[in-house]
Amino acid sequence: MLTDKQKLQLRTFLKNLGAKDAAELQTKMYADSQLGVFEEFLVMLTGRPKPEAILYTQKLGKDFPVKGSTDHAIENIVNRMADYY
């Protein structure tokens, strides 16, 4: 379970990607994942080993909300990650 502070840090990280909509957020998040930035952030945030962060990113990709506002997509990610961790 993520703490409120961790959720806030995750929201800030995702907002800093500067996406205009959920689909662009997904694209930028995956680009970060390919560079290892998103996975490293998850490791730093949760203290969990990298393989779990990678599994989370893959799981999220299967049913990521590509429609709707960026804020809604960010909340979706935060809620799913809170459930995952």
mmCIF file of C-alpha atoms in Angstrom:
data_model
loop_
_atom_site.group_PDB
_atom_site.id
_atom_site.type_symbol
_atom_site.label_atom_id
_atom_site.label_comp_id
_atom_site.label_asym_id
_atom_site.label_seq_id
_atom_site.Cartn_x
_atom_site.Cartn_y
_atom_site.Cartn_z
ATOM 1 C CA MET A 1 0.000 0.000 0.000
ATOM 2 C CA LEU A 2 1.330 3.431 -0.881
ATOM 3 C CA THR A 3 1.415 6.233 1.645
ATOM 4 C CA ASP A 4 -0.197 9.592 0.872
ATOM 5 C CA LYS A 5 3.293 11.054 0.438
ATOM 6 C CA GLN A 6 4.195 8.361 -2.118
ATOM 7 C CA LYS A 7 0.939 8.989 -4.005
ATOM 8 C CA LEU A 8 1.734 12.700 -4.117
ATOM 9 C CA GLN A 9 5.240 11.971 -5.428
ATOM 10 C CA LEU A 10 3.818 9.710 -8.132
ATOM 11 C CA ARG A 11 1.244 12.342 -9.179
ATOM 12 C CA THR A 12 4.012 14.949 -9.380
ATOM 13 C CA PHE A 13 6.229 12.636 -11.459
ATOM 14 C CA LEU A 14 3.419 11.908 -13.928
ATOM 15 C CA LYS A 15 2.337 15.560 -14.185
ATOM 16 C CA ASN A 16 5.938 16.534 -14.915
ATOM 17 C CA LEU A 17 5.773 14.392 -18.058
ATOM 18 C CA GLY A 18 3.689 17.265 -19.435
ATOM 19 C CA ALA A 19 1.122 15.283 -21.404
ATOM 20 C CA LYS A 20 -1.931 16.984 -22.902
ATOM 21 C CA ASP A 21 -4.139 13.901 -22.701
ATOM 22 C CA ALA A 22 -4.198 10.335 -21.438
ATOM 23 C CA ALA A 23 -2.892 8.831 -24.691
ATOM 24 C CA GLU A 24 0.095 11.180 -24.701
ATOM 25 C CA LEU A 25 0.698 10.395 -21.031
ATOM 26 C CA GLN A 26 0.810 6.700 -21.890
ATOM 27 C CA THR A 27 3.301 7.344 -24.699
ATOM 28 C CA LYS A 28 5.556 9.464 -22.495
ATOM 29 C CA MET A 29 5.348 6.980 -19.635
ATOM 30 C CA TYR A 30 6.386 4.130 -21.948
ATOM 31 C CA ALA A 31 9.233 6.210 -23.360
ATOM 32 C CA ASP A 32 10.411 6.767 -19.781
ATOM 33 C CA SER A 33 10.009 3.051 -19.073
ATOM 34 C CA GLN A 34 12.158 2.148 -22.064
ATOM 35 C CA LEU A 35 14.858 4.469 -20.742
ATOM 36 C CA GLY A 36 14.422 2.973 -17.285
ATOM 37 C CA VAL A 37 13.386 6.310 -15.753
ATOM 38 C CA PHE A 38 9.888 5.233 -14.708
ATOM 39 C CA GLU A 39 11.089 1.889 -13.325
ATOM 40 C CA GLU A 40 13.871 3.590 -11.369
ATOM 41 C CA PHE A 41 11.334 6.059 -9.995
ATOM 42 C CA LEU A 42 9.068 3.194 -8.853
ATOM 43 C CA VAL A 43 12.029 1.450 -7.203
ATOM 44 C CA MET A 44 13.015 4.664 -5.409
ATOM 45 C CA LEU A 45 9.410 5.358 -4.401
ATOM 46 C CA THR A 46 8.500 1.909 -3.100
ATOM 47 C CA GLY A 47 11.808 0.312 -2.162
ATOM 48 C CA ARG A 48 10.766 -2.749 -4.166
ATOM 49 C CA PRO A 49 13.217 -4.455 -6.513
ATOM 50 C CA LYS A 50 13.224 -3.470 -10.173
ATOM 51 C CA PRO A 51 11.627 -6.671 -11.577
ATOM 52 C CA GLU A 52 8.422 -5.877 -9.694
ATOM 53 C CA ALA A 53 8.437 -2.344 -11.066
ATOM 54 C CA ILE A 54 8.827 -3.727 -14.584
ATOM 55 C CA LEU A 55 5.990 -6.187 -14.011
ATOM 56 C CA TYR A 56 3.821 -3.345 -12.769
ATOM 57 C CA THR A 57 4.529 -1.263 -15.864
ATOM 58 C CA GLN A 58 3.674 -4.218 -18.109
ATOM 59 C CA LYS A 59 0.467 -4.910 -16.159
ATOM 60 C CA LEU A 60 -0.556 -1.272 -16.373
ATOM 61 C CA GLY A 61 -0.021 -1.252 -20.136
ATOM 62 C CA LYS A 62 -2.611 -3.961 -20.715
ATOM 63 C CA ASP A 63 -5.544 -1.830 -19.637
ATOM 64 C CA PHE A 64 -4.249 1.720 -19.491
ATOM 65 C CA PRO A 65 -7.018 4.297 -20.014
ATOM 66 C CA VAL A 66 -6.106 5.932 -23.323
ATOM 67 C CA LYS A 67 -9.183 8.168 -23.360
ATOM 68 C CA GLY A 68 -10.111 10.960 -21.016
ATOM 69 C CA SER A 69 -8.258 13.730 -19.279
ATOM 70 C CA THR A 70 -4.684 13.548 -18.100
ATOM 71 C CA ASP A 71 -5.768 14.167 -14.498
ATOM 72 C CA HIS A 72 -8.166 11.217 -14.685
ATOM 73 C CA ALA A 73 -5.443 9.008 -16.168
ATOM 74 C CA ILE A 74 -2.983 10.064 -13.459
ATOM 75 C CA GLU A 75 -5.495 9.222 -10.730
ATOM 76 C CA ASN A 76 -6.104 5.862 -12.406
ATOM 77 C CA ILE A 77 -2.375 5.099 -12.365
ATOM 78 C CA VAL A 78 -2.014 6.214 -8.738
ATOM 79 C CA ASN A 79 -4.982 4.087 -7.642
ATOM 80 C CA ARG A 80 -3.783 1.010 -9.532
ATOM 81 C CA MET A 81 -0.277 1.359 -8.206
ATOM 82 C CA ALA A 82 -1.604 1.773 -4.660
ATOM 83 C CA ASP A 83 -3.467 -1.520 -5.126
ATOM 84 C CA TYR A 84 -0.455 -3.210 -6.719
ATOM 85 C CA TYR A 85 2.061 -2.208 -4.068
#
